[in-house]
PDB file of N, CA and C in Angstrom:
ATOM      1  N   UNK C   1     -12.691   2.697  -0.883  1.00  0.00           N
ATOM      2  CA  UNK C   1     -12.198   1.553  -0.970  1.00  0.00           C
ATOM      3  C   UNK C   1     -12.007   1.151   0.676  1.00  0.00           C
ATOM      4  N   UNK C   2     -11.948  -0.082   0.808  1.00  0.00           N
ATOM      5  CA  UNK C   2     -11.962  -0.694   2.168  1.00  0.00           C
ATOM      6  C   UNK C   2     -10.570  -1.332   2.849  1.00  0.00           C
ATOM      7  N   UNK C   3      -9.314  -1.060   3.196  1.00  0.00           N
ATOM      8  CA  UNK C   3      -8.968  -2.041   3.836  1.00  0.00           C
ATOM      9  C   UNK C   3      -9.037  -2.603   5.513  1.00  0.00           C
ATOM     10  N   UNK C   4      -9.350  -3.819   5.660  1.00  0.00           N
ATOM     11  CA  UNK C   4      -9.546  -4.098   6.938  1.00  0.00           C
ATOM     12  C   UNK C   4      -8.244  -5.337   7.425  1.00  0.00           C
ATOM     13  N   UNK C   5      -8.039  -4.950   8.524  1.00  0.00           N
ATOM     14  CA  UNK C   5      -7.115  -5.920   9.418  1.00  0.00           C
ATOM     15  C   UNK C   5      -5.910  -6.237   8.727  1.00  0.00           C
ATOM     16  N   UNK C   6      -5.080  -5.789   8.179  1.00  0.00           N
ATOM     17  CA  UNK C   6      -3.968  -5.939   8.167  1.00  0.00           C
ATOM     18  C   UNK C   6      -2.946  -6.511   9.417  1.00  0.00           C
ATOM     19  N   UNK C   7      -2.562  -7.125   8.833  1.00  0.00           N
ATOM     20  CA  UNK C   7      -0.927  -7.781   9.876  1.00  0.00           C
ATOM     21  C   UNK C   7       0.009  -8.021   9.381  1.00  0.00           C
ATOM     22  N   UNK C   8       1.375  -8.181  10.804  1.00  0.00           N
ATOM     23  CA  UNK C   8       2.115  -8.919  10.044  1.00  0.00           C
ATOM     24  C   UNK C   8       2.709  -9.819  11.093  1.00  0.00           C
ATOM     25  N   UNK C   9       3.312 -11.061  10.594  1.00  0.00           N
ATOM     26  CA  UNK C   9       3.613 -12.008  11.617  1.00  0.00           C
ATOM     27  C   UNK C   9       4.652 -11.557  12.356  1.00  0.00           C
ATOM     28  N   UNK C  10       4.990 -12.193  14.027  1.00  0.00           N
ATOM     29  CA  UNK C  10       6.100 -11.375  14.667  1.00  0.00           C
ATOM     30  C   UNK C  10       7.080 -12.018  14.354  1.00  0.00           C
ATOM     31  N   UNK C  11       7.073 -13.045  14.156  1.00  0.00           N
ATOM     32  CA  UNK C  11       8.474 -13.011  13.195  1.00  0.00           C
ATOM     33  C   UNK C  11       8.989 -11.953  12.475  1.00  0.00           C
ATOM     34  N   UNK C  12       8.559 -11.596  11.713  1.00  0.00           N
ATOM     35  CA  UNK C  12       9.036  -9.955  10.365  1.00  0.00           C
ATOM     36  C   UNK C  12       8.978  -8.972  10.935  1.00  0.00           C
ATOM     37  N   UNK C  13       7.844  -8.692  12.174  1.00  0.00           N
ATOM     38  CA  UNK C  13       7.631  -7.896  13.004  1.00  0.00           C
ATOM     39  C   UNK C  13       9.395  -6.366  13.154  1.00  0.00           C
ATOM     40  N   UNK C  14       9.216  -5.570  12.866  1.00  0.00           N
ATOM     41  CA  UNK C  14      10.866  -4.841  13.457  1.00  0.00           C
ATOM     42  C   UNK C  14      11.433  -4.549  12.194  1.00  0.00           C
ATOM     43  N   UNK C  15      11.246  -5.037  10.641  1.00  0.00           N
ATOM     44  CA  UNK C  15      11.577  -5.270   9.842  1.00  0.00           C
ATOM     45  C   UNK C  15      11.281  -4.364   8.364  1.00  0.00           C
ATOM     46  N   UNK C  16      10.328  -3.622   8.821  1.00  0.00           N
ATOM     47  CA  UNK C  16      10.270  -3.245   7.869  1.00  0.00           C
ATOM     48  C   UNK C  16       8.538  -3.996   6.631  1.00  0.00           C
ATOM     49  N   UNK C  17       8.231  -4.106   6.951  1.00  0.00           N
ATOM     50  CA  UNK C  17       7.759  -5.667   6.193  1.00  0.00           C
ATOM     51  C   UNK C  17       6.054  -5.177   6.190  1.00  0.00           C
ATOM     52  N   UNK C  18       5.681  -4.201   7.184  1.00  0.00           N
ATOM     53  CA  UNK C  18       4.529  -3.473   6.783  1.00  0.00           C
ATOM     54  C   UNK C  18       4.399  -2.368   6.301  1.00  0.00           C
ATOM     55  N   UNK C  19       5.519  -1.769   6.279  1.00  0.00           N
ATOM     56  CA  UNK C  19       5.415  -0.314   5.555  1.00  0.00           C
ATOM     57  C   UNK C  19       6.139  -0.883   4.322  1.00  0.00           C
ATOM     58  N   UNK C  20       6.350  -1.662   4.153  1.00  0.00           N
ATOM     59  CA  UNK C  20       6.322  -1.867   2.124  1.00  0.00           C
ATOM     60  C   UNK C  20       5.280  -2.257   2.144  1.00  0.00           C
ATOM     61  N   UNK C  21       4.599  -3.705   2.718  1.00  0.00           N
ATOM     62  CA  UNK C  21       2.891  -4.070   2.232  1.00  0.00           C
ATOM     63  C   UNK C  21       2.035  -3.298   1.816  1.00  0.00           C
ATOM     64  N   UNK C  22       1.739  -2.424   3.382  1.00  0.00           N
ATOM     65  CA  UNK C  22       1.107  -0.899   2.778  1.00  0.00           C
ATOM     66  C   UNK C  22       1.157  -0.437   2.489  1.00  0.00           C
ATOM     67  N   UNK C  23       2.650  -0.105   1.195  1.00  0.00           N
ATOM     68  CA  UNK C  23       2.709   1.311   0.123  1.00  0.00           C
ATOM     69  C   UNK C  23       2.382   0.187  -1.057  1.00  0.00           C
ATOM     70  N   UNK C  24       3.176  -0.679  -1.050  1.00  0.00           N
ATOM     71  CA  UNK C  24       2.502  -1.328  -2.194  1.00  0.00           C
ATOM     72  C   UNK C  24       1.264  -1.797  -2.266  1.00  0.00           C
ATOM     73  N   UNK C  25       0.125  -1.604  -1.151  1.00  0.00           N
ATOM     74  CA  UNK C  25      -0.976  -2.327  -1.388  1.00  0.00           C
ATOM     75  C   UNK C  25      -1.576  -0.976  -1.832  1.00  0.00           C
ATOM     76  N   UNK C  26      -1.019  -0.028  -1.241  1.00  0.00           N
ATOM     77  CA  UNK C  26      -1.555   1.660  -1.703  1.00  0.00           C
ATOM     78  C   UNK C  26      -1.798   2.071  -2.935  1.00  0.00           C
ATOM     79  N   UNK C  27      -0.310   1.531  -3.510  1.00  0.00           N
ATOM     80  CA  UNK C  27       0.118   1.855  -4.983  1.00  0.00           C
ATOM     81  C   UNK C  27      -0.605   1.232  -5.477  1.00  0.00           C
ATOM     82  N   UNK C  28      -1.167  -0.478  -5.706  1.00  0.00           N
ATOM     83  CA  UNK C  28      -1.942  -0.930  -6.172  1.00  0.00           C
ATOM     84  C   UNK C  28      -2.771  -0.394  -6.537  1.00  0.00           C
ATOM     85  N   UNK C  29      -3.937  -0.189  -5.111  1.00  0.00           N
ATOM     86  CA  UNK C  29      -4.582   0.071  -5.138  1.00  0.00           C
ATOM     87  C   UNK C  29      -5.152   1.016  -5.694  1.00  0.00           C
ATOM     88  N   UNK C  30      -4.516   2.455  -5.816  1.00  0.00           N
ATOM     89  CA  UNK C  30      -4.717   3.482  -6.389  1.00  0.00           C
ATOM     90  C   UNK C  30      -4.613   3.153  -7.862  1.00  0.00           C
ATOM     91  N   UNK C  31      -3.524   2.296  -8.517  1.00  0.00           N
ATOM     92  CA  UNK C  31      -3.620   2.589  -9.954  1.00  0.00           C
ATOM     93  C   UNK C  31      -5.094   1.679 -10.590  1.00  0.00           C
ATOM     94  N   UNK C  32      -5.435   1.017 -10.018  1.00  0.00           N
ATOM     95  CA  UNK C  32      -6.301  -0.166 -10.225  1.00  0.00           C
ATOM     96  C   UNK C  32      -7.674   0.274 -10.258  1.00  0.00           C
ATOM     97  N   UNK C  33      -7.425   1.481  -8.514  1.00  0.00           N
ATOM     98  CA  UNK C  33      -9.120   1.459  -8.359  1.00  0.00           C
ATOM     99  C   UNK C  33      -8.836   2.748  -7.670  1.00  0.00           C
ATOM    100  N   UNK C  34      -8.788   3.985  -8.718  1.00  0.00           N
ATOM    101  CA  UNK C  34      -8.823   5.323  -7.779  1.00  0.00           C
ATOM    102  C   UNK C  34      -9.564   5.607  -6.955  1.00  0.00           C
ATOM    103  N   UNK C  35      -9.622   6.038  -5.863  1.00  0.00           N
ATOM    104  CA  UNK C  35     -10.623   6.484  -5.181  1.00  0.00           C
ATOM    105  C   UNK C  35     -10.402   8.226  -4.287  1.00  0.00           C
ATOM    106  N   UNK C  36     -11.266   8.502  -3.675  1.00  0.00           N
ATOM    107  CA  UNK C  36     -11.086   9.665  -3.663  1.00  0.00           C
ATOM    108  C   UNK C  36     -10.316   9.813  -2.203  1.00  0.00           C
ATOM    109  N   UNK C  37     -11.067   8.165  -1.092  1.00  0.00           N
ATOM    110  CA  UNK C  37     -11.057   7.932   0.017  1.00  0.00           C
ATOM    111  C   UNK C  37     -10.647   6.542   0.080  1.00  0.00           C
ATOM    112  N   UNK C  38      -9.864   6.313   1.091  1.00  0.00           N
ATOM    113  CA  UNK C  38      -9.144   4.960   1.516  1.00  0.00           C
ATOM    114  C   UNK C  38      -9.618   4.755   2.568  1.00  0.00           C
ATOM    115  N   UNK C  39     -10.982   4.168   2.847  1.00  0.00           N
ATOM    116  CA  UNK C  39     -10.638   4.036   4.814  1.00  0.00           C
ATOM    117  C   UNK C  39      -9.941   2.547   5.359  1.00  0.00           C
ATOM    118  N   UNK C  40      -9.156   2.354   6.532  1.00  0.00           N
ATOM    119  CA  UNK C  40      -8.505   1.337   7.105  1.00  0.00           C
ATOM    120  C   UNK C  40      -9.274   1.105   8.324  1.00  0.00           C
ATOM    121  N   UNK C  41     -10.064   0.014   8.754  1.00  0.00           N
ATOM    122  CA  UNK C  41     -10.726  -0.739   9.863  1.00  0.00           C
ATOM    123  C   UNK C  41      -9.339  -1.453  10.773  1.00  0.00           C
ATOM    124  N   UNK C  42      -9.448  -1.331  11.422  1.00  0.00           N
ATOM    125  CA  UNK C  42      -8.553  -1.628  12.490  1.00  0.00           C
ATOM    126  C   UNK C  42      -9.055  -2.088  14.143  1.00  0.00           C
ATOM    127  N   UNK C  43      -8.081  -2.700  14.864  1.00  0.00           N
ATOM    128  CA  UNK C  43      -9.193  -3.015  15.713  1.00  0.00           C
ATOM    129  C   UNK C  43      -7.828  -2.942  17.385  1.00  0.00           C
ATOM    130  N   UNK C  44      -8.555  -3.412  18.627  1.00  0.00           N
ATOM    131  CA  UNK C  44      -7.241  -2.759  19.132  1.00  0.00           C
ATOM    132  C   UNK C  44      -6.169  -4.080  19.783  1.00  0.00           C
ATOM    133  N   UNK C  45      -6.499  -5.241  18.980  1.00  0.00           N
ATOM    134  CA  UNK C  45      -5.369  -6.453  18.667  1.00  0.00           C
ATOM    135  C   UNK C  45      -4.306  -5.979  17.927  1.00  0.00           C
ATOM    136  N   UNK C  46      -4.457  -4.914  17.254  1.00  0.00           N
ATOM    137  CA  UNK C  46      -3.177  -4.182  16.859  1.00  0.00           C
ATOM    138  C   UNK C  46      -2.047  -3.639  17.588  1.00  0.00           C
ATOM    139  N   UNK C  47      -0.992  -4.042  17.003  1.00  0.00           N
ATOM    140  CA  UNK C  47       0.153  -3.888  17.416  1.00  0.00           C
ATOM    141  C   UNK C  47       0.557  -2.500  17.312  1.00  0.00           C
ATOM    142  N   UNK C  48       0.629  -1.544  18.798  1.00  0.00           N
ATOM    143  CA  UNK C  48       0.825  -0.208  19.218  1.00  0.00           C
ATOM    144  C   UNK C  48       1.699   0.384  17.690  1.00  0.00           C
ATOM    145  N   UNK C  49       2.816  -0.068  16.945  1.00  0.00           N
ATOM    146  CA  UNK C  49       3.069   0.494  16.158  1.00  0.00           C
ATOM    147  C   UNK C  49       2.619   1.157  14.923  1.00  0.00           C
ATOM    148  N   UNK C  50       1.496  -0.458  14.448  1.00  0.00           N
ATOM    149  CA  UNK C  50       0.749   0.004  13.388  1.00  0.00           C
ATOM    150  C   UNK C  50       0.161   1.127  13.342  1.00  0.00           C
ATOM    151  N   UNK C  51      -0.718   1.960  14.690  1.00  0.00           N
ATOM    152  CA  UNK C  51      -1.249   2.566  14.654  1.00  0.00           C
ATOM    153  C   UNK C  51      -0.442   4.248  13.687  1.00  0.00           C
ATOM    154  N   UNK C  52       0.888   4.303  14.260  1.00  0.00           N
ATOM    155  CA  UNK C  52       2.052   5.279  13.698  1.00  0.00           C
ATOM    156  C   UNK C  52       1.957   5.001  12.229  1.00  0.00           C
ATOM    157  N   UNK C  53       2.345   3.722  12.148  1.00  0.00           N
ATOM    158  CA  UNK C  53       2.472   3.506  10.282  1.00  0.00           C
ATOM    159  C   UNK C  53       1.415   4.025   9.954  1.00  0.00           C
ATOM    160  N   UNK C  54       0.018   3.517  10.153  1.00  0.00           N
ATOM    161  CA  UNK C  54      -0.718   4.517   9.652  1.00  0.00           C
ATOM    162  C   UNK C  54      -1.036   5.678   9.216  1.00  0.00           C
ATOM    163  N   UNK C  55      -1.030   6.289  10.581  1.00  0.00           N
ATOM    164  CA  UNK C  55      -0.687   7.373  10.617  1.00  0.00           C
ATOM    165  C   UNK C  55       0.246   8.640   9.301  1.00  0.00           C
ATOM    166  N   UNK C  56       1.689   7.579   9.452  1.00  0.00           N
ATOM    167  CA  UNK C  56       2.761   8.266   8.229  1.00  0.00           C
ATOM    168  C   UNK C  56       2.180   8.010   6.936  1.00  0.00           C
ATOM    169  N   UNK C  57       1.001   6.812   6.554  1.00  0.00           N
ATOM    170  CA  UNK C  57       0.397   6.803   5.510  1.00  0.00           C
ATOM    171  C   UNK C  57      -0.439   7.729   4.882  1.00  0.00           C
ATOM    172  N   UNK C  58      -0.470   8.921   6.439  1.00  0.00           N
ATOM    173  CA  UNK C  58      -1.975   9.923   5.666  1.00  0.00           C
ATOM    174  C   UNK C  58      -2.882   9.855   6.661  1.00  0.00           C
ATOM    175  N   UNK C  59      -3.403   8.243   6.586  1.00  0.00           N
ATOM    176  CA  UNK C  59      -4.835   7.705   7.739  1.00  0.00           C
ATOM    177  C   UNK C  59      -5.171   8.635   9.225  1.00  0.00           C
ATOM    178  N   UNK C  60      -5.912   9.334   9.147  1.00  0.00           N
ATOM    179  CA  UNK C  60      -6.125   9.900  10.557  1.00  0.00           C
ATOM    180  C   UNK C  60      -7.380   8.597  10.784  1.00  0.00           C
ATOM    181  N   UNK C  61      -7.791   9.010  12.295  1.00  0.00           N
ATOM    182  CA  UNK C  61      -9.098   9.123  12.730  1.00  0.00           C
ATOM    183  C   UNK C  61      -9.888   9.084  12.704  1.00  0.00           C
ATOM    184  N   UNK C  62     -11.213   8.818  11.988  1.00  0.00           N
ATOM    185  CA  UNK C  62     -12.244   9.635  11.923  1.00  0.00           C
ATOM    186  C   UNK C  62     -13.140   8.980  13.177  1.00  0.00           C
ATOM    187  N   UNK C  63     -13.195   7.824  12.839  1.00  0.00           N
ATOM    188  CA  UNK C  63     -14.116   7.718  14.197  1.00  0.00           C
ATOM    189  C   UNK C  63     -13.856   6.320  15.101  1.00  0.00           C
ATOM    190  N   UNK C  64     -14.570   6.181  16.360  1.00  0.00           N
ATOM    191  CA  UNK C  64     -14.141   4.869  16.799  1.00  0.00           C
ATOM    192  C   UNK C  64     -15.451   3.868  17.257  1.00  0.00           C
ATOM    193  N   UNK C  65     -15.474   2.813  16.874  1.00  0.00           N
ATOM    194  CA  UNK C  65     -16.620   2.698  16.924  1.00  0.00           C
ATOM    195  C   UNK C  65     -16.700   0.643  17.662  1.00  0.00           C
ATOM    196  N   UNK C  66     -17.124   0.036  18.824  1.00  0.00           N
ATOM    197  CA  UNK C  66     -16.698  -1.233  19.540  1.00  0.00           C
ATOM    198  C   UNK C  66     -17.810  -1.601  18.730  1.00  0.00           C
ATOM    199  N   UNK C  67     -16.804  -3.187  18.598  1.00  0.00           N
ATOM    200  CA  UNK C  67     -18.005  -4.150  17.596  1.00  0.00           C
ATOM    201  C   UNK C  67     -17.438  -5.134  18.563  1.00  0.00           C
ATOM    202  N   UNK C  68     -18.086  -6.416  18.814  1.00  0.00           N
ATOM    203  CA  UNK C  68     -18.665  -7.917  18.956  1.00  0.00           C
ATOM    204  C   UNK C  68     -18.001  -8.590  18.701  1.00  0.00           C
ATOM    205  N   UNK C  69     -17.046  -9.325  18.292  1.00  0.00           N
ATOM    206  CA  UNK C  69     -16.239  -9.662  17.218  1.00  0.00           C
ATOM    207  C   UNK C  69     -16.500 -11.230  17.694  1.00  0.00           C
ATOM    208  N   UNK C  70     -17.356 -11.713  18.838  1.00  0.00           N
ATOM    209  CA  UNK C  70     -17.459 -13.299  19.093  1.00  0.00           C
ATOM    210  C   UNK C  70     -18.911 -13.095  18.286  1.00  0.00           C
ATOM    211  N   UNK C  71     -19.842 -12.536  17.768  1.00  0.00           N
ATOM    212  CA  UNK C  71     -21.042 -12.430  17.400  1.00  0.00           C
ATOM    213  C   UNK C  71     -20.708 -13.180  15.741  1.00  0.00           C
ATOM    214  N   UNK C  72     -19.582 -12.860  15.279  1.00  0.00           N
ATOM    215  CA  UNK C  72     -19.359 -12.958  14.129  1.00  0.00           C
ATOM    216  C   UNK C  72     -18.754 -14.981  13.442  1.00  0.00           C
TER     217      UNK C  72
END
């Protein structure tokens, strides 16, 4: 399974919405689609605290890839 570009609007940051949302997504995905690995795609536009949250949920940086999103 692959999650891409999760985000929380600025007005809701710091209120644990991201933690709740990611926890629920992972719980629901795990129940619906049991997987040995879930990958999370992120980008440099992520809030600095987002990486800490992903690590808290067990995600680890496996590789880094630069993409030109202006071509999509």
